PDB file of C-alpha atoms in Angstrom:
ATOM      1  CA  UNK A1323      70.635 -15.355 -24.101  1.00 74.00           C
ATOM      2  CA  UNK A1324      68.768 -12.100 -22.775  1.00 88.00           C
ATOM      3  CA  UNK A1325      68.228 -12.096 -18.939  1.00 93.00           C
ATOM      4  CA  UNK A1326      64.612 -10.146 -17.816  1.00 94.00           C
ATOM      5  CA  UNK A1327      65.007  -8.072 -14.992  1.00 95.00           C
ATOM      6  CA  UNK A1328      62.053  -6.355 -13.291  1.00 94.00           C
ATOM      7  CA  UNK A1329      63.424  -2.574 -12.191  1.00 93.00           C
ATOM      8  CA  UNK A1330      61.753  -0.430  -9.927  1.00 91.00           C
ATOM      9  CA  UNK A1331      62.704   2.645 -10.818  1.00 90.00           C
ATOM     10  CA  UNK A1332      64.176   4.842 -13.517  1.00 92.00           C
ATOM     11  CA  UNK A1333      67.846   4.793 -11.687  1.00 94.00           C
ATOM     12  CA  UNK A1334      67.837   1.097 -11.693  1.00 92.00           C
ATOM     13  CA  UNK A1335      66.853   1.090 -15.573  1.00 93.00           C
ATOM     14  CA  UNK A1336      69.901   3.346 -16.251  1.00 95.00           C
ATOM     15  CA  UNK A1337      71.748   0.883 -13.931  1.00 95.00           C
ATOM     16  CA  UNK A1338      71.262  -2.325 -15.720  1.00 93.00           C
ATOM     17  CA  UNK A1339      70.570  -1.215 -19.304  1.00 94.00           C
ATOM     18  CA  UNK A1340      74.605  -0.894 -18.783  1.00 94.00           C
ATOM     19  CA  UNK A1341      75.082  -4.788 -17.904  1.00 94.00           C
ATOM     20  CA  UNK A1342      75.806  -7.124 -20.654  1.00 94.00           C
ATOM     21  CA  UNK A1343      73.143  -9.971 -21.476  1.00 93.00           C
ATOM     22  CA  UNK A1344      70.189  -7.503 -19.572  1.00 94.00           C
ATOM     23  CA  UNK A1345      66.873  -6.381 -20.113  1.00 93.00           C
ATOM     24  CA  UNK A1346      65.795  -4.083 -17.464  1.00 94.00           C
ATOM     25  CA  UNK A1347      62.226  -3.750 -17.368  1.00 93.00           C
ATOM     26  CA  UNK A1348      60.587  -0.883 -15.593  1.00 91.00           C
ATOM     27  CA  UNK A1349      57.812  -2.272 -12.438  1.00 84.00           C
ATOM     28  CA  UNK A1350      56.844  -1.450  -9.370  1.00 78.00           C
ATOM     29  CA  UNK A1351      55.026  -3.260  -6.923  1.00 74.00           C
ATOM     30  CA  UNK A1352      51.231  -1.624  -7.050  1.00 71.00           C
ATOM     31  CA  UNK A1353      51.615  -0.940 -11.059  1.00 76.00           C
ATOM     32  CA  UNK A1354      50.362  -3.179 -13.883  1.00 76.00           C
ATOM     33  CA  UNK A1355      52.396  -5.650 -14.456  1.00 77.00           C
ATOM     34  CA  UNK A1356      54.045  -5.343 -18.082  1.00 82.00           C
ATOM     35  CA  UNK A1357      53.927  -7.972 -20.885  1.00 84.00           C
ATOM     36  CA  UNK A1358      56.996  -8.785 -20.319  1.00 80.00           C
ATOM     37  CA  UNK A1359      56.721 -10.126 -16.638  1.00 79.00           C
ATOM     38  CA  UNK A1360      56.002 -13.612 -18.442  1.00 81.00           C
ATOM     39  CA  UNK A1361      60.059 -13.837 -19.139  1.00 89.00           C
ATOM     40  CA  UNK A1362      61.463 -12.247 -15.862  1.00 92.00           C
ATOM     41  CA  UNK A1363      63.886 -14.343 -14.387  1.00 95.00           C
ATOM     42  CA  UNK A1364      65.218 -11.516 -11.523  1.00 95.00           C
ATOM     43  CA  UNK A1365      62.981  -9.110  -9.395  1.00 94.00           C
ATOM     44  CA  UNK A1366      64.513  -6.439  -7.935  1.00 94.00           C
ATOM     45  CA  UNK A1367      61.775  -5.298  -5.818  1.00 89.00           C
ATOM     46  CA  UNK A1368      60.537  -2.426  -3.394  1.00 79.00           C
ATOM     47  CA  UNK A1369      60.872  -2.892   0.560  1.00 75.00           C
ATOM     48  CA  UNK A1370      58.463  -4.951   1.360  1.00 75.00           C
ATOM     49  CA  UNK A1371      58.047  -8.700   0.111  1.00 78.00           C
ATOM     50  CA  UNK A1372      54.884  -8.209  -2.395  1.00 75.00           C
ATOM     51  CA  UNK A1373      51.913 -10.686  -1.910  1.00 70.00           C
ATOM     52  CA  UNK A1374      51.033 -13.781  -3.725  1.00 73.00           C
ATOM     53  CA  UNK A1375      48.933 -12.572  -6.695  1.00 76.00           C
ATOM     54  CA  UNK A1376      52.498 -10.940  -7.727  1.00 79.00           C
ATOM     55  CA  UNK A1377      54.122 -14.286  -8.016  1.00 85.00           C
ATOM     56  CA  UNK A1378      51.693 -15.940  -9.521  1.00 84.00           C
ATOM     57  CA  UNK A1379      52.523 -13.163 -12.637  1.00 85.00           C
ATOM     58  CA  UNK A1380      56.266 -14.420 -12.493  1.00 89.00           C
ATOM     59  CA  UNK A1381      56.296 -18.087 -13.549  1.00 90.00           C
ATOM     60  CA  UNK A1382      59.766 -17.975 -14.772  1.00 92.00           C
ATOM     61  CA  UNK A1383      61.272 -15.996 -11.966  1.00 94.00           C
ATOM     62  CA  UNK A1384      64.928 -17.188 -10.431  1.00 95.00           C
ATOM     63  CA  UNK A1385      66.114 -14.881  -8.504  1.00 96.00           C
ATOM     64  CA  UNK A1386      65.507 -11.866  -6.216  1.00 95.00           C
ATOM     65  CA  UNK A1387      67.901  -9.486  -5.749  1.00 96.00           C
ATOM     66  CA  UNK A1388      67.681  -6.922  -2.655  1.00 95.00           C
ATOM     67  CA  UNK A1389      68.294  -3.599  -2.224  1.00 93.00           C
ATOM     68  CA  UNK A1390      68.681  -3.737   1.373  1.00 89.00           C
ATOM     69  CA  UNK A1391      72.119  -5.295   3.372  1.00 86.00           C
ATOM     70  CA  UNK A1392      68.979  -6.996   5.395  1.00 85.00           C
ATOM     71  CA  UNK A1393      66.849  -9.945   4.220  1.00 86.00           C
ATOM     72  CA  UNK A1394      65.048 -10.316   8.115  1.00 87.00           C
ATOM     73  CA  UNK A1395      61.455  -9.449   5.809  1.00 86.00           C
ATOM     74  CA  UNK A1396      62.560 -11.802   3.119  1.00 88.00           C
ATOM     75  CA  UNK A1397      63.359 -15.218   4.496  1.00 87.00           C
ATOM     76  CA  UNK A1398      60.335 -17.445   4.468  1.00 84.00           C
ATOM     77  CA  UNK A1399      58.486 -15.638   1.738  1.00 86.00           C
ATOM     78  CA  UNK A1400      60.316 -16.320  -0.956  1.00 89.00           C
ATOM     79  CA  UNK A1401      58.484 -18.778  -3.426  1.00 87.00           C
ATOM     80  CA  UNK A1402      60.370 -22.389  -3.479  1.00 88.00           C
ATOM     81  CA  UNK A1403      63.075 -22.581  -5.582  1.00 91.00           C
ATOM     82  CA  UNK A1404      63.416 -18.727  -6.458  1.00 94.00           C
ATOM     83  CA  UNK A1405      67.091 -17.525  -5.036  1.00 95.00           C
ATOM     84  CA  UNK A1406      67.364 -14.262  -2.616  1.00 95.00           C
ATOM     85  CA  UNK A1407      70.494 -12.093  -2.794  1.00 95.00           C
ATOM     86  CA  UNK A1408      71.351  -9.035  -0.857  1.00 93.00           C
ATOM     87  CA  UNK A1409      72.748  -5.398  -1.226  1.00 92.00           C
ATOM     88  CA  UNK A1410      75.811  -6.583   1.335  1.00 91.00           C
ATOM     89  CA  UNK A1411      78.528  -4.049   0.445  1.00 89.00           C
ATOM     90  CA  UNK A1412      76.600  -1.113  -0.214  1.00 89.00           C
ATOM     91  CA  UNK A1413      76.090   0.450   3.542  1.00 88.00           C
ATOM     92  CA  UNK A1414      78.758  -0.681   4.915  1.00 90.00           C
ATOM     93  CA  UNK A1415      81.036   2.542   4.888  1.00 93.00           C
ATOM     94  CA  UNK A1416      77.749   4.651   5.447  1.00 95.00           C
ATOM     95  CA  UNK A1417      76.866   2.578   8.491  1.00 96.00           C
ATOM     96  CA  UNK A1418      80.775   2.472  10.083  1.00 97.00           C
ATOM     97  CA  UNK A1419      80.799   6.330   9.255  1.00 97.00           C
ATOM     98  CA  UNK A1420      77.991   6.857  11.923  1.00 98.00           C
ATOM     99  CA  UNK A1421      79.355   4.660  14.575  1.00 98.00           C
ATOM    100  CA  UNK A1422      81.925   6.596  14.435  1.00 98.00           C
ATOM    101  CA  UNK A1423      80.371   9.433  14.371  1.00 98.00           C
ATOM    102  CA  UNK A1424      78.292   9.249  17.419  1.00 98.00           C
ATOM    103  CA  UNK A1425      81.472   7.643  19.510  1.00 98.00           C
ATOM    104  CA  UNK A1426      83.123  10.841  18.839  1.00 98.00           C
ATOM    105  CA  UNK A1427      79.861  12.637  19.756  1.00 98.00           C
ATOM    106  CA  UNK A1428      79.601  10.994  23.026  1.00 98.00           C
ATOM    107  CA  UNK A1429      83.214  11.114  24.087  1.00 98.00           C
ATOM    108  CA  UNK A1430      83.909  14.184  23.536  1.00 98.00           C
ATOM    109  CA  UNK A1431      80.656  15.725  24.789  1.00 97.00           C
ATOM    110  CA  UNK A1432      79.346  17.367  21.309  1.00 97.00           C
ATOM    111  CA  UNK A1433      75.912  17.484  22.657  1.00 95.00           C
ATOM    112  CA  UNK A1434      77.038  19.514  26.293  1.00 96.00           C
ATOM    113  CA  UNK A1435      79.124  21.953  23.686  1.00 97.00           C
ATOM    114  CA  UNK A1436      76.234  22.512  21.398  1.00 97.00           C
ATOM    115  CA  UNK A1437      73.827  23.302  24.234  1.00 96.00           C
ATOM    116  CA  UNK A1438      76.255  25.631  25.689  1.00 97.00           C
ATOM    117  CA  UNK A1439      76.745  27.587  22.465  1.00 97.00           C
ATOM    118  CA  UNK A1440      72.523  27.582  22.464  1.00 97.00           C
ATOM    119  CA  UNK A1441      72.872  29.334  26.170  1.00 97.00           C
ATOM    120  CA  UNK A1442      75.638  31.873  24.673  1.00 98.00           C
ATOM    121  CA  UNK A1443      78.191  30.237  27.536  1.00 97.00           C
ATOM    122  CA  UNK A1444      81.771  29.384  26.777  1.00 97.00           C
ATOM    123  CA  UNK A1445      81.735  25.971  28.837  1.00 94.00           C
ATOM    124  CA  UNK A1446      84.986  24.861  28.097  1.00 96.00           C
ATOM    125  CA  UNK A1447      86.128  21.465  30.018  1.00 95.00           C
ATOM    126  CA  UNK A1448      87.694  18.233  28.871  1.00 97.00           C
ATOM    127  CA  UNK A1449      86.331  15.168  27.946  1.00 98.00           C
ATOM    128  CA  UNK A1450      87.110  11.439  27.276  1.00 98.00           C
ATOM    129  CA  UNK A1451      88.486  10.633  23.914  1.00 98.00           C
ATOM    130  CA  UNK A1452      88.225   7.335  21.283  1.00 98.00           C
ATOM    131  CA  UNK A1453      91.730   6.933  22.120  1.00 98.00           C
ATOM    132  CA  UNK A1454      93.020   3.766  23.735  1.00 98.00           C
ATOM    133  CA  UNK A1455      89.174   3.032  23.598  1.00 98.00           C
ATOM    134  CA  UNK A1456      88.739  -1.593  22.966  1.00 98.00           C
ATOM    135  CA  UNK A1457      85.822  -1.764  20.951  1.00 98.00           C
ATOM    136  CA  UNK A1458      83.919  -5.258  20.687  1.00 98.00           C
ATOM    137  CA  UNK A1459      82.739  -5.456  17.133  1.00 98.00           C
ATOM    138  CA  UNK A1460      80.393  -8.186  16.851  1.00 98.00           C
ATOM    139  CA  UNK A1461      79.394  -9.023  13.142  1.00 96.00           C
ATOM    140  CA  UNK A1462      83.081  -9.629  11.704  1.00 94.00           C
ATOM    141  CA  UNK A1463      80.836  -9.140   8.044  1.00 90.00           C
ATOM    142  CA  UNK A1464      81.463  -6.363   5.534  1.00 90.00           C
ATOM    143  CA  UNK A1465      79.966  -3.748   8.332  1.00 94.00           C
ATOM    144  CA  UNK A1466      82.337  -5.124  10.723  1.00 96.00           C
ATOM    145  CA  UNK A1467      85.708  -4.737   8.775  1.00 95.00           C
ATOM    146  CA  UNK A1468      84.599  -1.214   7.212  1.00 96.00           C
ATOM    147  CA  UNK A1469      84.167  -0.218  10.819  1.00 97.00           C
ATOM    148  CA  UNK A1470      86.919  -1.594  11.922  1.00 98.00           C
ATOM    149  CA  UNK A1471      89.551   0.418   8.911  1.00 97.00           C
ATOM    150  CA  UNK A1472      87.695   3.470  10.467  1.00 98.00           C
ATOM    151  CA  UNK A1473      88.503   3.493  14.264  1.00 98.00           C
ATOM    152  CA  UNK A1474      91.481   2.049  13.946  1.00 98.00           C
ATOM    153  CA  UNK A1475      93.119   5.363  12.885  1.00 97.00           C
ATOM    154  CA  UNK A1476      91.948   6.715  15.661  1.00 97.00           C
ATOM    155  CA  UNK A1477      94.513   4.174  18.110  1.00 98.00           C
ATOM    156  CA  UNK A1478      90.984   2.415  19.092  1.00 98.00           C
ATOM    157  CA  UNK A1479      91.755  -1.058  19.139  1.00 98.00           C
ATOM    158  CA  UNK A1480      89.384  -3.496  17.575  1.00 98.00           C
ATOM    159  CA  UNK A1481      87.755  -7.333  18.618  1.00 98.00           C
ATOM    160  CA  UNK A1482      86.435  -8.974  15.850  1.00 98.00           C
ATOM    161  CA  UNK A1483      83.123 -11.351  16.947  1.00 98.00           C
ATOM    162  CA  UNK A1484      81.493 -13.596  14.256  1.00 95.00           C
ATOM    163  CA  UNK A1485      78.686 -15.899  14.560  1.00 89.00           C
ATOM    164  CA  UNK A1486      81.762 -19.063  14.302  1.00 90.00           C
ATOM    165  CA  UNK A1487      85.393 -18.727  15.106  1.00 92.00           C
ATOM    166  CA  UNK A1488      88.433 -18.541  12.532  1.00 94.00           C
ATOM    167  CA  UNK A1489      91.553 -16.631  12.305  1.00 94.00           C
ATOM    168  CA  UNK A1490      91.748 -12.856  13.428  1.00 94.00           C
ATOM    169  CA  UNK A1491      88.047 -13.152  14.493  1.00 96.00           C
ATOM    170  CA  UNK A1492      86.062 -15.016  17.859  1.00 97.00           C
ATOM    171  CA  UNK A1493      83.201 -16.950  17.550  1.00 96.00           C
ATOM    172  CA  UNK A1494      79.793 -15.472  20.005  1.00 95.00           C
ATOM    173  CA  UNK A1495      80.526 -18.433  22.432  1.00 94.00           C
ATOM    174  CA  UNK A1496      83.352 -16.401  23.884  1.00 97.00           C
ATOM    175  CA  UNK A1497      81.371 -13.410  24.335  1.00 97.00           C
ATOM    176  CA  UNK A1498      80.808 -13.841  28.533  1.00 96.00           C
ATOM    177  CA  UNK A1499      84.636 -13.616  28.364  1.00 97.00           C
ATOM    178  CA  UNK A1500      85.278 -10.946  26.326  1.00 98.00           C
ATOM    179  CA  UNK A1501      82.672  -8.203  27.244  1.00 98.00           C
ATOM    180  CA  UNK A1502      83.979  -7.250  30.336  1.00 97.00           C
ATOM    181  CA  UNK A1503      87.712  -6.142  28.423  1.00 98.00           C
ATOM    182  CA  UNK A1504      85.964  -3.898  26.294  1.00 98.00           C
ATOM    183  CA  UNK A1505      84.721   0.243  26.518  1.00 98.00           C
ATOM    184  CA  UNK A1506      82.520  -0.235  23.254  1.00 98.00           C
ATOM    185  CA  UNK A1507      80.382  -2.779  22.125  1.00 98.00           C
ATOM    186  CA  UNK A1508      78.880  -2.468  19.082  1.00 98.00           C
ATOM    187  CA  UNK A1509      76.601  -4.589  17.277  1.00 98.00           C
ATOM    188  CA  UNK A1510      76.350  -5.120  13.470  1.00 97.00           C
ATOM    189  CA  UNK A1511      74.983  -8.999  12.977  1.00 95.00           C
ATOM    190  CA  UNK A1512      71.358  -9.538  10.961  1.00 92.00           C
ATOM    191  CA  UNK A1513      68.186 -10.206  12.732  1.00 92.00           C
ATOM    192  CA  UNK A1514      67.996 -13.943  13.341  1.00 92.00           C
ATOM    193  CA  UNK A1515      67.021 -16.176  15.193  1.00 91.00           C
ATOM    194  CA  UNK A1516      69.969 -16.634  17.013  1.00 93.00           C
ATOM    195  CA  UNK A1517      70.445 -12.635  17.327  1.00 95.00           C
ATOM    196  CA  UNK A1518      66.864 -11.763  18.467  1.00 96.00           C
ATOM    197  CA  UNK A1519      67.194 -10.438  22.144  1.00 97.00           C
ATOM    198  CA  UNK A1520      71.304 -11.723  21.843  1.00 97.00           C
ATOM    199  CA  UNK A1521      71.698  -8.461  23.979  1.00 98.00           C
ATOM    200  CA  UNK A1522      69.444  -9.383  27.192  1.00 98.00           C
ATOM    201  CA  UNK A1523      69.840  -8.158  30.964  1.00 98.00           C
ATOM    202  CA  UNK A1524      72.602 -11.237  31.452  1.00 98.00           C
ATOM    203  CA  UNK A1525      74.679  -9.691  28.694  1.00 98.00           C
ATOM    204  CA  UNK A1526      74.466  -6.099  29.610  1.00 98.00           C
ATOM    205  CA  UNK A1527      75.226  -7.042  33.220  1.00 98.00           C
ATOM    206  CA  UNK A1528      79.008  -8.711  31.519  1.00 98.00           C
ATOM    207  CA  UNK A1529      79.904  -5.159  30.299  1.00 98.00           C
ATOM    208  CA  UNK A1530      81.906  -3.203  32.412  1.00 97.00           C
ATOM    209  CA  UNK A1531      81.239  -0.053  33.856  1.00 98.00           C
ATOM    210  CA  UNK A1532      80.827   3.020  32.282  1.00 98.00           C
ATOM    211  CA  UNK A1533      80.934   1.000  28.933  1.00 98.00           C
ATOM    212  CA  UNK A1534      79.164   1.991  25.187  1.00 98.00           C
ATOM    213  CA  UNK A1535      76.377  -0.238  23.676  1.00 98.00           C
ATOM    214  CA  UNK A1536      76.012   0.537  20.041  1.00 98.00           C
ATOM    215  CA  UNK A1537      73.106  -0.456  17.851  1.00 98.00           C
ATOM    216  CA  UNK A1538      73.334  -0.507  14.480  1.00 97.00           C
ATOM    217  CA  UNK A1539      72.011  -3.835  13.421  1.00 96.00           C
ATOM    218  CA  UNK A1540      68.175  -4.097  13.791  1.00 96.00           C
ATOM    219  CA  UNK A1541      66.612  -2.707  17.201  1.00 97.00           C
ATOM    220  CA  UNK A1542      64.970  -6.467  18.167  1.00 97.00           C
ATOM    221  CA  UNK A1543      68.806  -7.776  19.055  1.00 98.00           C
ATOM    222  CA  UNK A1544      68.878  -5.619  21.982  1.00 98.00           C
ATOM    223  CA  UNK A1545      65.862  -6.590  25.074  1.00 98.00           C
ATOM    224  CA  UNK A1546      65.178  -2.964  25.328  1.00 98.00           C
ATOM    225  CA  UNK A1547      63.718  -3.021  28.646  1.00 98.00           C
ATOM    226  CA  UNK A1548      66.784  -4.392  30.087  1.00 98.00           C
ATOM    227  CA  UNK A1549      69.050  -1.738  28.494  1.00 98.00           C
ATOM    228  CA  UNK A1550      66.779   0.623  29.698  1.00 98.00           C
ATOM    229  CA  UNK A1551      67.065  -0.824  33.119  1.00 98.00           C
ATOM    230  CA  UNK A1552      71.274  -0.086  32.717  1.00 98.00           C
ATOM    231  CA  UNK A1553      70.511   3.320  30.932  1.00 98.00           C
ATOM    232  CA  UNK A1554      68.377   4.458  34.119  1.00 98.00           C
ATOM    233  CA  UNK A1555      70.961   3.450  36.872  1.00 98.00           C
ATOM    234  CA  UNK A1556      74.051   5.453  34.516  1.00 97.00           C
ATOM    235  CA  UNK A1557      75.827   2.261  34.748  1.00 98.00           C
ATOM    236  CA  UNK A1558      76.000   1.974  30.388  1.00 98.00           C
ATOM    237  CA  UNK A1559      75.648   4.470  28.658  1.00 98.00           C
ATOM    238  CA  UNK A1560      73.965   3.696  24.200  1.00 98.00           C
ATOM    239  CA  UNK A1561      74.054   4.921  21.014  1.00 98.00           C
ATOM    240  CA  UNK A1562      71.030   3.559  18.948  1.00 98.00           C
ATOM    241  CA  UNK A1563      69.958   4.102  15.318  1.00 98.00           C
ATOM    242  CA  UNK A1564      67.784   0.936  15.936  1.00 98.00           C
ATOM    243  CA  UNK A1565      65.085   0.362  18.201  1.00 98.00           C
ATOM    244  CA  UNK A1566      62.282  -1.810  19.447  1.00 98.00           C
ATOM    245  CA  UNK A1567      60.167  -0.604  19.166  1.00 97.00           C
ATOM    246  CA  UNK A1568      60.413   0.955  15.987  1.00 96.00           C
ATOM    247  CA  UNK A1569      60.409   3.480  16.011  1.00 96.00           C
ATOM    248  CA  UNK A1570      59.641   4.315  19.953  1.00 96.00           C
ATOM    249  CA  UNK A1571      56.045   5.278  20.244  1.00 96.00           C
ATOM    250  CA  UNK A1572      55.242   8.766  22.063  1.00 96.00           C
ATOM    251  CA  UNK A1573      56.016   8.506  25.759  1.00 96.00           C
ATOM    252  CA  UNK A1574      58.545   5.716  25.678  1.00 97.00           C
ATOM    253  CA  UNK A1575      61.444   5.703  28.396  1.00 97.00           C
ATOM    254  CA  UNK A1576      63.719   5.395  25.678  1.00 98.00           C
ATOM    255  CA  UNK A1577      63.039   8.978  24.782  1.00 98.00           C
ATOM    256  CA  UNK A1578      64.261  10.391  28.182  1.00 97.00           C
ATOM    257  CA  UNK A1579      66.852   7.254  28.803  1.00 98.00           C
ATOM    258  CA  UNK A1580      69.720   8.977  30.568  1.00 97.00           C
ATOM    259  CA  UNK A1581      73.210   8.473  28.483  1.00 97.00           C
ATOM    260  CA  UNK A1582      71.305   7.704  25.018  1.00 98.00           C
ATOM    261  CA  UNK A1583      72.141   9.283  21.675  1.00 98.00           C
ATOM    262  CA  UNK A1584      69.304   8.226  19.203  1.00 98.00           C
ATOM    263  CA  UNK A1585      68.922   8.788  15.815  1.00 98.00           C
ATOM    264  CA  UNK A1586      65.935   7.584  13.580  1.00 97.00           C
ATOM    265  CA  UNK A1587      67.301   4.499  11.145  1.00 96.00           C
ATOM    266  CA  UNK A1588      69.378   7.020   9.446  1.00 95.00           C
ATOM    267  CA  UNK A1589      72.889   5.136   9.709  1.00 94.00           C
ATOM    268  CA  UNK A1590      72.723   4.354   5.712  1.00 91.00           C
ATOM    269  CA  UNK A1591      70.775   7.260   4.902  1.00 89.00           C
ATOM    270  CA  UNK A1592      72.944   9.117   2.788  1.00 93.00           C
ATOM    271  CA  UNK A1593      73.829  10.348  -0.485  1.00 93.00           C
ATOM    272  CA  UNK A1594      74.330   8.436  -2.988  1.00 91.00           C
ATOM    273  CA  UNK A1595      73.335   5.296  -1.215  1.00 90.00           C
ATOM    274  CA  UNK A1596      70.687   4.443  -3.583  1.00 91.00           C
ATOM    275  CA  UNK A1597      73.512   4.743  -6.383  1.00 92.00           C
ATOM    276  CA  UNK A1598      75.826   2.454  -4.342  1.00 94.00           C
ATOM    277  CA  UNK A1599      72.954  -0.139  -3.806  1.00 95.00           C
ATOM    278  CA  UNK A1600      72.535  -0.274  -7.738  1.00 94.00           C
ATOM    279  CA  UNK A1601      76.275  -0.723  -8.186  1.00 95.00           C
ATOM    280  CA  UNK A1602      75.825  -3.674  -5.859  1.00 95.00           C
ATOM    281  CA  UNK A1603      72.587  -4.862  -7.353  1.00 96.00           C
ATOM    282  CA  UNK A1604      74.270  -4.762 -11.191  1.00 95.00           C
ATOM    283  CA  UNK A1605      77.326  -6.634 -10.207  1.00 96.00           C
ATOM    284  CA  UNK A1606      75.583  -9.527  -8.702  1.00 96.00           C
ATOM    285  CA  UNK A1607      73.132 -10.138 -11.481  1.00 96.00           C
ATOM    286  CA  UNK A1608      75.825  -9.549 -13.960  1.00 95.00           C
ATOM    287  CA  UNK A1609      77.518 -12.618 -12.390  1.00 95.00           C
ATOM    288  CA  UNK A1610      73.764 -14.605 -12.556  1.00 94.00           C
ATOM    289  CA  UNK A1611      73.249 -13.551 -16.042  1.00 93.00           C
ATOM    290  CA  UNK A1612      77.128 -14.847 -16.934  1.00 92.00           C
ATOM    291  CA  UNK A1613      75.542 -18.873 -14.970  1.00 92.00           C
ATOM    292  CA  UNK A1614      77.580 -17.899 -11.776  1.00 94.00           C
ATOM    293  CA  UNK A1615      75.501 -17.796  -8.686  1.00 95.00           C
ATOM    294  CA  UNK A1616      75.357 -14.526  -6.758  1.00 94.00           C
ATOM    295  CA  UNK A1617      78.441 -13.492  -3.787  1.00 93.00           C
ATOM    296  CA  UNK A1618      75.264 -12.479  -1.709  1.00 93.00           C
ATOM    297  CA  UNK A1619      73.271 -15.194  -1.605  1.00 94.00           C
ATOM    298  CA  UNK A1620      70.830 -15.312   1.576  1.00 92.00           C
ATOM    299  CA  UNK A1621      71.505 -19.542   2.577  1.00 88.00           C
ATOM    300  CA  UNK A1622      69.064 -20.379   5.714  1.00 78.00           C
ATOM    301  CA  UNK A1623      68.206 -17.144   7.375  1.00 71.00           C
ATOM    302  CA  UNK A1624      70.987 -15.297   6.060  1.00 74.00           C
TER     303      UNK A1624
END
């Protein structure tokens, strides 16, 4: 039996023309919809969840298979019955990459260098290092443990946080006891409703001095106002690829926020990513089309 698969975009078709038991069809969200809608069983679709007149073309459809690590757009407009699966595995190393990155950035004072060279002044002084650094890493997912393979070379020692406890990894209930320990906190759980504002003036206040707030999950986990309030007094000091909101209209504080490296959404925005998210994407309907059920299934809100 021959599995329909709606493909938006010629990569994809090269993508799954390779999996056994596949028909990619090429259609985008906007286009006319092809004949062959009638038999689609998976969408892989654009961004954005499409509106109902695109369903209603899609009696047959099973499954829709993401793109994206995130399914925050997804849950709740899904048609009954019709299964959502995610891209989880394909930003991971992209995403741990620029956490790194902009630790490195911040301790060792990349940004006073560069504006030095810009001024033609040899500035040399010393600065903190990653060394010795505890780093919270809450969201013990595939971000987490890519993030974690990464610093770890560098002597930082990791905390793993999930949403529930188990071996090698704390559950969020034992966050007001483990902030305080740690230099770095970085975030990397989905947008939920049990993550939206998570990060809120009482938890800020339970990080120690001088510590790092990273944000690389979606900007609505952190109460931006009250990490603004921290950022302003030079008691924390951020790195954010997230914001809310997003992104930060003209005149924000977060613009001028003392101790805040920002960078626009970019932490998976890198080459080859759309190849990786394909890789992903093939692999999971290959199981579907072989009657398993996807790894990445989305089960309540994620």
């Amino acid at each position: 039996m021959t599995l329909t698969v709606l493909v938006p975009d010629d990569e994809g078709m090269t993508v799954l023309a390779e999996v056994p038991r596949v028909l990619p069809v090429r259609h985008q969200w906007g286009e006319p919809v092809p004949p062959e809608a009638a038999k689609a069983e998976v969408l892989i679709p654009g961004k954005h969840p499409p509106g109902e007149e695109l369903w209603r073309t899609l009696p047959n459809l099973k499954l829709i298979q993401l793109l994206a690590a995130g399914a925050e757009d997804w849950v709740g407009k899904v048609p009954d019955g019709v299964l959502l699966s995610t891209c989880r595995g394909a930003h991971g190393g992209s995403t741990a990459e620029w956490v790194v990155a902009a630790l490195l950035s911040m301790y060792r004072k990349l940004d006073v260098f560069a504006g030095a060279q810009r001024e033609g002044r040899w500035d040399r002084q010393s600065t903190d290092t990653l060394q010795g650094k505890r780093v919270l890493i809450i969201g013990a997912g595939d971000l987490g443990q890519h993030l974690r393979r990464r610093l770890e070379p560098f002597d930082a020692r990791c905390t793993m946080v999930g949403m529930t406890a188990r071996e090698g990894v704390h559950g969020v209930r034992e966050l007001p006891s483990l902030l305080g320990l740690h230099d770095v906190v970085v975030l990397m759980v989905p947008l939920t409703s049990r993550t939206r504002g998570m990060v809120d003036a009482e938890f800020l206040a339970e990080m120690r001095d001088g510590a790092v707030l990273v944000n690389v999950a979606r900007g609505a986990v952190v109460v931006t106002d009250a990490l603004v309030a921290e950022l302003t007094t030079g008691r924390l000091r951020a790195a954010l690829d997230v914001t809310d909101p997003e992104p930060a209209p003209p005149g924000h504080p977060l613009w001028t926020a003392p101790g805040l490296l920002l960078t626009p959404h970019v932490g998976g925005a890198v080459r080859g990513v759309r190849g990786r998210s394909y890789a992903v994407a093939a692999a999971e309907i290959a199981r579907y089309a072989g009657g398993e059920l996807p790894d990445n299934l989305v089960h309540g809100e994620y």
